[in-house]
Amino acid sequence: MSVQIENDPDTHAEETGIWSWITTVDHKRIALMYFATSLIFFLIAGAQAILIRIQLFRPANDFLSAEVYNEFFTMHGTSMIFLVAMPMAVAFFNFVVPLQIGARDVAFPRLNALSYWIYLLGGLYLTSSFFFGAAPDRAWTGYANLTLPQFSPGLNMDFWLIGLSIVGISSIMGGVNFITTIINMRAPGMKLMRMPLFTWMTLVTSFLLVTAVPIISVALIFLGFDRIFGAAFFDPARGGDPVFWQHLFWLFGHPEVYILILPAFGAISDIIPTFSKKPLFGYPIVVYAGILIGFIGWGVWSHHMFTVGLGPFADSFFIAATMIIAIPTGVKIFNWLGTMWGGSIRFTTAMLFSVGLLAVFTIGGLSGIMHASAPVNLQQHDTYFVVAHFHYVIVGGTMMGLWAALYYWFPKAIGRYLDETLGKWHFWTTLIGLNLTFFPMHFAGLYGMPRRIFTYPEGLGLEIWNQLSTVGAVIFGLSGLIMTWNVIQSYRKGERAPADPWGASSLEWALPSPPHHYNFPNIPTVRSREPLWDEEERREVEGVTMAPPKAEPHMPNPSYWPFLLAASITLSWALVMTGIWWVIALGMIPTATCVFMWAFEPAFPEGAEH
Amino acid sequence: MSQAATMPIEERAPEPGLGIYNLKLGIWIFLLSEVMFFTALIGSYVILRFAHPDHFAAPGEVLNVPLTAVNTFILICSSVTMVKAYAAIEKDDQKGLKQWLLATIVLGSTFVGVQVYEYIHLVNDGFVPDAQAYVESGLAGGPLYSSTFYLMTGFHGVHVALGVGALIFILIKAMRGAYSSQRLGGVEGVGLYWHFVDLVWIVLFTIVYLI
């Protein structure tokens, strides 16, 4: 049995066909689906950004109407954060973490599949609002009281609040799954302080997901009550409080920022040592800095609200906390520089993106410190300066880190390299495009151009900055197309990759590319932080991971319940839009049925043993 | 090894981990998420109540405190029966497990039933989340009171109802003989959730009904 598995050259696809993908609980396949889906949403939300930039190319332009413009910038922000950046990071969590810690799958494989299907269907539900002519149009922050029924009468914001509630379920379940996996399923000898940094940052991010997402769920429930059941949480005329929304939103929203950036930090903390041929400089400090960011990230939310007028005491607290959080981030930057210092550096595409992150993210970090100061913030609030800042950190940080991770782990996932020539084109168009798009926005903002305004009059000195931004956006859009083309082409006929194409140190590189569907034929024992960089340990580990399995590995059963449950959850939530209590109650029946059916289905084959 | 062979994979604690099996750890992490959920709800109630004291009535003015006090007692009893169920299966007492599970289900359902009864009465009195209707009903306080009340107690009630569903599932499996002193992860997991929901209610009852 085991010998046959060993000789099968294509063990990754032990079963093919659409049904095997719908019922899969394999974390590697789920990772691929996460990535493909987030890539499609990336192209959609990116196209919206290009249209926004075309509208802003000339003063008093009428390319887009104000209504359509509002829908585009709202959906651009909402999609990029909830449907692109977060799930694309989760794609890498899924693929990389079990391989890095020496596990055969995540702790709850069916729950993992459910997370993916909820994300996909919730994302489709949210995006489908365009076909009903009711795309969300009150910005991704959904500020009350613009979102109340009297100011937003259509279904637009109902789509938004219900769509985000659905996607939030997926995030919480993903967080639970990865925390359990990382804490409990490490290979023997893999102590916490021997875990690769990407796994570490997945752990911190997962804790943030589990604790921050429930808060926006509650905020969305309040908003839903206001909009659908006539309550008045945010309506000052009837005793509510619009600032209350801002507190809830940003109490989630600021930890969310670190949910977006920490996975990228984790990825480049693995990539930079590999391509510098040096262990990560100050490993424990990088870990502690990541944890510290996760903690302090909870105490800075009101720096989004300095213009509200919370008073000098509250403002001072949040100024201090915001400035303090720059310290662990800066420490990390120096650790990465220290890793490269004196190393023998190879500038592969993955490394270029990592170094690009260091440069570009730092610019965004510095402008962040600028508006951490309340008096400065009063000038910059809701101007393009802020737009420039958060695009520098999210595009220059999160997305550059994720592209680095893509070039780094693609050979492991697919067994083929991404094309390096196209990769370099991708990198340079990204670097030039994003700087040309977002750097002029600092000036547009300082000249007083407000965000979320669909046009501007002539003669305010804003033309040149907007024109530069639009040209940059087109170049940046081109980089996305190059990358997509590269992924499709390399997936089909890229150059074959060996087990360890980069000479990296962590466990996933001790497996064939792509790995067996059961990952590890036998579970290796780990004795150091860089098991593959020690000659003796490498021989030991590979003796175990490259050998045929000693016992047949018992893998979890495939199941169609995750897909059905996700579909019924989406349906149940969508029916809340009707606002009729018995329709909502009836709508819960399929969800309840699926949960029960799921519960009775055994997760593993009977009598299965590790 | 022989013991491990009888245990499902989710219930085995691997070596470098916390020494807690995956299912139990997963439930703990999920409960962490639930803590944040209820903290946001309860915190909102506290903030709104301090900011708008005119919207909230004195204890007992609108809500039926004695009825809910009895209901609270019922829910606390259900935590005791849940502990008894777990204790029974730890000693391989199949009959005891089923009896105590059934008792927990009955008590939990009673709690939900009483809550529904209370809701029907309150709605008839005009205690509704709709702001306009509340003002017209002439009740003390304002619509923020009813909105926060229904959200907090409602979401808690949904949690109890889901817990009853989970207990029914556990009972069905218990009748098929799925549990033993070596395989009791399901009972323990649902038990943890049940005690958590119970604990949340004690906080809710205190701040919504008594203070």
GROMACS .gro file of N, CA and C in nm, chain A residues 270-357:
model
  264
  270ASP      N    1   1.033   3.478   0.701
  270ASP     CA    2   1.085   3.349   0.654
  270ASP      C    3   1.165   3.366   0.525
  271ILE      N    4   1.124   3.463   0.443
  271ILE     CA    5   1.183   3.475   0.309
  271ILE      C    6   1.320   3.541   0.315
  272ILE      N    7   1.329   3.650   0.393
  272ILE     CA    8   1.457   3.724   0.397
  272ILE      C    9   1.572   3.636   0.446
  273PRO      N   10   1.556   3.557   0.557
  273PRO     CA   11   1.667   3.469   0.596
  273PRO      C   12   1.704   3.369   0.487
  274THR      N   13   1.601   3.314   0.418
  274THR     CA   14   1.633   3.214   0.314
  274THR      C   15   1.723   3.273   0.207
  275PHE      N   16   1.687   3.394   0.160
  275PHE     CA   17   1.763   3.451   0.048
  275PHE      C   18   1.883   3.532   0.095
  276SER      N   19   1.904   3.542   0.228
  276SER     CA   20   2.027   3.602   0.279
  276SER      C   21   2.122   3.494   0.329
  277LYS      N   22   2.074   3.368   0.328
  277LYS     CA   23   2.153   3.256   0.379
  277LYS      C   24   2.199   3.280   0.522
  278LYS      N   25   2.112   3.340   0.602
  278LYS     CA   26   2.146   3.365   0.742
  278LYS      C   27   2.021   3.342   0.825
  279PRO      N   28   2.036   3.288   0.946
  279PRO     CA   29   1.917   3.278   1.032
  279PRO      C   30   1.861   3.417   1.061
  280LEU      N   31   1.732   3.424   1.091
  280LEU     CA   32   1.669   3.552   1.122
  280LEU      C   33   1.742   3.619   1.238
  281PHE      N   34   1.780   3.745   1.219
  281PHE     CA   35   1.852   3.820   1.323
  281PHE      C   36   1.756   3.850   1.438
  282GLY      N   37   1.790   3.807   1.558
  282GLY     CA   38   1.708   3.837   1.676
  282GLY      C   39   1.571   3.773   1.672
  283TYR      N   40   1.568   3.641   1.643
  283TYR     CA   41   1.441   3.571   1.633
  283TYR      C   42   1.345   3.599   1.748
  284PRO      N   43   1.390   3.585   1.875
  284PRO     CA   44   1.292   3.606   1.984
  284PRO      C   45   1.235   3.748   1.983
  285ILE      N   46   1.319   3.846   1.946
  285ILE     CA   47   1.271   3.984   1.946
  285ILE      C   48   1.163   4.003   1.839
  286VAL      N   49   1.182   3.938   1.724
  286VAL     CA   50   1.081   3.950   1.618
  286VAL      C   51   0.950   3.888   1.666
  287VAL      N   52   0.960   3.775   1.735
  287VAL     CA   53   0.839   3.711   1.787
  287VAL      C   54   0.771   3.802   1.889
  288TYR      N   55   0.850   3.851   1.986
  288TYR     CA   56   0.789   3.934   2.091
  288TYR      C   57   0.732   4.062   2.031
  289ALA      N   58   0.802   4.120   1.933
  289ALA     CA   59   0.750   4.243   1.870
  289ALA      C   60   0.614   4.214   1.806
  290GLY      N   61   0.603   4.098   1.740
  290GLY     CA   62   0.475   4.062   1.678
  290GLY      C   63   0.364   4.050   1.781
  291ILE      N   64   0.396   3.985   1.894
  291ILE     CA   65   0.295   3.968   1.999
  291ILE      C   66   0.258   4.105   2.057
  292LEU      N   67   0.361   4.188   2.077
  292LEU     CA   68   0.337   4.321   2.135
  292LEU      C   69   0.247   4.404   2.043
  293ILE      N   70   0.271   4.396   1.912
  293ILE     CA   71   0.186   4.467   1.817
  293ILE      C   72   0.043   4.418   1.834
  294GLY      N   73   0.027   4.285   1.849
  294GLY     CA   74  -0.107   4.229   1.868
  294GLY      C   75  -0.176   4.286   1.990
  295PHE      N   76  -0.099   4.309   2.098
  295PHE     CA   77  -0.160   4.363   2.221
  295PHE      C   78  -0.189   4.513   2.209
  296ILE      N   79  -0.086   4.590   2.171
  296ILE     CA   80  -0.104   4.736   2.169
  296ILE      C   81  -0.208   4.773   2.062
  297GLY      N   82  -0.219   4.688   1.959
  297GLY     CA   83  -0.319   4.714   1.855
  297GLY      C   84  -0.459   4.733   1.909
  298TRP      N   85  -0.482   4.687   2.032
  298TRP     CA   86  -0.614   4.703   2.093
  298TRP      C   87  -0.633   4.841   2.154
  299GLY      N   88  -0.526   4.916   2.174
  299GLY     CA   89  -0.538   5.040   2.250
  299GLY      C   90  -0.520   5.165   2.167
  300VAL      N   91  -0.544   5.157   2.038
  300VAL     CA   92  -0.514   5.274   1.954
  300VAL      C   93  -0.633   5.317   1.868
  301TRP      N   94  -0.751   5.255   1.889
  301TRP     CA   95  -0.856   5.273   1.789
  301TRP      C   96  -0.903   5.417   1.774
  302SER      N   97  -0.898   5.495   1.883
  302SER     CA   98  -0.955   5.629   1.872
  302SER      C   99  -0.868   5.726   1.795
  303HIS      N  100  -0.748   5.682   1.749
  303HIS     CA  101  -0.671   5.774   1.664
  303HIS      C  102  -0.739   5.791   1.527
  304HIS      N  103  -0.841   5.710   1.502
  304HIS     CA  104  -0.923   5.734   1.381
  304HIS      C  105  -1.028   5.841   1.407
  305MET      N  106  -1.037   5.884   1.533
  305MET     CA  107  -1.152   5.966   1.572
  305MET      C  108  -1.111   6.096   1.639
  306PHE      N  109  -0.989   6.145   1.611
  306PHE     CA  110  -0.945   6.269   1.677
  306PHE      C  111  -1.037   6.385   1.645
  307THR      N  112  -1.094   6.388   1.525
  307THR     CA  113  -1.179   6.502   1.489
  307THR      C  114  -1.315   6.497   1.557
  308VAL      N  115  -1.347   6.385   1.621
  308VAL     CA  116  -1.476   6.376   1.690
  308VAL      C  117  -1.482   6.472   1.808
  309GLY      N  118  -1.365   6.494   1.871
  309GLY     CA  119  -1.363   6.579   1.989
  309GLY      C  120  -1.384   6.499   2.115
  310LEU      N  121  -1.296   6.402   2.142
  310LEU     CA  122  -1.312   6.317   2.260
  310LEU      C  123  -1.253   6.383   2.383
  311GLY      N  124  -1.187   6.496   2.364
  311GLY     CA  125  -1.126   6.564   2.478
  311GLY      C  126  -0.978   6.534   2.487
  312PRO      N  127  -0.901   6.625   2.553
  312PRO     CA  128  -0.756   6.612   2.555
  312PRO      C  129  -0.706   6.487   2.626
  313PHE      N  130  -0.778   6.441   2.727
  313PHE     CA  131  -0.729   6.323   2.800
  313PHE      C  132  -0.730   6.200   2.709
  314ALA      N  133  -0.845   6.173   2.648
  314ALA     CA  134  -0.855   6.057   2.559
  314ALA      C  135  -0.759   6.072   2.443
  315ASP      N  136  -0.754   6.191   2.384
  315ASP     CA  137  -0.665   6.212   2.271
  315ASP      C  138  -0.520   6.181   2.308
  316SER      N  139  -0.476   6.231   2.424
  316SER     CA  140  -0.336   6.210   2.465
  316SER      C  141  -0.306   6.062   2.478
  317PHE      N  142  -0.400   5.989   2.539
  317PHE     CA  143  -0.379   5.845   2.556
  317PHE      C  144  -0.359   5.779   2.420
  318PHE      N  145  -0.445   5.812   2.326
  318PHE     CA  146  -0.438   5.742   2.198
  318PHE      C  147  -0.319   5.789   2.113
  319ILE      N  148  -0.278   5.914   2.133
  319ILE     CA  149  -0.155   5.960   2.066
  319ILE      C  150  -0.037   5.877   2.116
  320ALA      N  151  -0.029   5.864   2.249
  320ALA     CA  152   0.085   5.792   2.307
  320ALA      C  153   0.085   5.647   2.261
  321ALA      N  154  -0.031   5.581   2.271
  321ALA     CA  155  -0.037   5.439   2.234
  321ALA      C  156   0.001   5.420   2.088
  322THR      N  157  -0.047   5.512   2.003
  322THR     CA  158  -0.020   5.498   1.859
  322THR      C  159   0.128   5.516   1.831
  323MET      N  160   0.191   5.610   1.902
  323MET     CA  161   0.333   5.628   1.878
  323MET      C  162   0.413   5.511   1.932
  324ILE      N  163   0.367   5.455   2.045
  324ILE     CA  164   0.439   5.341   2.103
  324ILE      C  165   0.435   5.221   2.009
  325ILE      N  166   0.324   5.202   1.940
  325ILE     CA  167   0.313   5.081   1.856
  325ILE      C  168   0.410   5.088   1.739
  326ALA      N  169   0.458   5.208   1.708
  326ALA     CA  170   0.558   5.217   1.600
  326ALA      C  171   0.689   5.153   1.642
  327ILE      N  172   0.713   5.140   1.775
  327ILE     CA  173   0.842   5.088   1.821
  327ILE      C  174   0.861   4.941   1.783
  328PRO      N  175   0.768   4.851   1.824
  328PRO     CA  176   0.790   4.712   1.782
  328PRO      C  177   0.796   4.696   1.630
  329THR      N  178   0.720   4.779   1.558
  329THR     CA  179   0.725   4.770   1.413
  329THR      C  180   0.863   4.810   1.363
  330GLY      N  181   0.916   4.920   1.417
  330GLY     CA  182   1.049   4.964   1.378
  330GLY      C  183   1.155   4.861   1.413
  331VAL      N  184   1.138   4.797   1.531
  331VAL     CA  185   1.231   4.693   1.572
  331VAL      C  186   1.237   4.583   1.467
  332LYS      N  187   1.120   4.546   1.418
  332LYS     CA  188   1.116   4.440   1.317
  332LYS      C  189   1.191   4.481   1.191
  333ILE      N  190   1.170   4.606   1.149
  333ILE     CA  191   1.238   4.654   1.029
  333ILE      C  192   1.389   4.637   1.046
  334PHE      N  193   1.440   4.675   1.166
  334PHE     CA  194   1.584   4.664   1.188
  334PHE      C  195   1.628   4.518   1.196
  335ASN      N  196   1.542   4.431   1.246
  335ASN     CA  197   1.578   4.289   1.248
  335ASN      C  198   1.594   4.234   1.107
  336TRP      N  199   1.505   4.278   1.018
  336TRP     CA  200   1.515   4.230   0.880
  336TRP      C  201   1.642   4.285   0.814
  337LEU      N  202   1.669   4.413   0.841
  337LEU     CA  203   1.793   4.470   0.787
  337LEU      C  204   1.913   4.396   0.843
  338GLY      N  205   1.908   4.367   0.973
  338GLY     CA  206   2.018   4.295   1.037
  338GLY      C  207   2.036   4.156   0.980
  339THR      N  208   1.925   4.094   0.939
  339THR     CA  209   1.935   3.962   0.878
  339THR      C  210   2.009   3.970   0.745
  340MET      N  211   1.979   4.077   0.669
  340MET     CA  212   2.041   4.089   0.538
  340MET      C  213   2.188   4.131   0.548
  341TRP      N  214   2.219   4.203   0.656
  341TRP     CA  215   2.354   4.256   0.676
  341TRP      C  216   2.456   4.142   0.673
  342GLY      N  217   2.550   4.149   0.579
  342GLY     CA  218   2.655   4.048   0.573
  342GLY      C  219   2.610   3.914   0.518
  343GLY      N  220   2.484   3.906   0.474
  343GLY     CA  221   2.438   3.780   0.417
  343GLY      C  222   2.474   3.771   0.270
  344SER      N  223   2.467   3.650   0.213
  344SER     CA  224   2.487   3.641   0.068
  344SER      C  225   2.349   3.643   0.004
  345ILE      N  226   2.314   3.763  -0.044
  345ILE     CA  227   2.175   3.789  -0.083
  345ILE      C  228   2.151   3.747  -0.227
  346ARG      N  229   2.039   3.677  -0.251
  346ARG     CA  230   1.997   3.644  -0.387
  346ARG      C  231   1.867   3.719  -0.416
  347PHE      N  232   1.868   3.803  -0.518
  347PHE     CA  233   1.748   3.881  -0.545
  347PHE      C  234   1.653   3.807  -0.638
  348THR      N  235   1.589   3.704  -0.586
  348THR     CA  236   1.478   3.642  -0.656
  348THR      C  237   1.358   3.736  -0.644
  349THR      N  238   1.251   3.704  -0.718
  349THR     CA  239   1.133   3.790  -0.710
  349THR      C  240   1.078   3.796  -0.567
  350ALA      N  241   1.079   3.681  -0.499
  350ALA     CA  242   1.027   3.679  -0.362
  350ALA      C  243   1.108   3.774  -0.274
  351MET      N  244   1.240   3.774  -0.292
  351MET     CA  245   1.325   3.860  -0.212
  351MET      C  246   1.304   4.007  -0.250
  352LEU      N  247   1.288   4.033  -0.381
  352LEU     CA  248   1.264   4.172  -0.423
  352LEU      C  249   1.138   4.226  -0.357
  353PHE      N  250   1.032   4.147  -0.357
  353PHE     CA  251   0.910   4.195  -0.294
  353PHE      C  252   0.930   4.216  -0.144
  354SER      N  253   1.009   4.130  -0.080
  354SER     CA  254   1.032   4.146   0.064
  354SER      C  255   1.108   4.276   0.092
  355VAL      N  256   1.212   4.301   0.013
  355VAL     CA  257   1.288   4.424   0.032
  355VAL      C  258   1.202   4.544  -0.006
  356GLY      N  259   1.121   4.527  -0.112
  356GLY     CA  260   1.028   4.633  -0.150
  356GLY      C  261   0.935   4.668  -0.035
  357LEU      N  262   0.889   4.564   0.036
  357LEU     CA  263   0.802   4.589   0.151
  357LEU      C  264   0.874   4.675   0.254
   0.00000   0.00000   0.00000
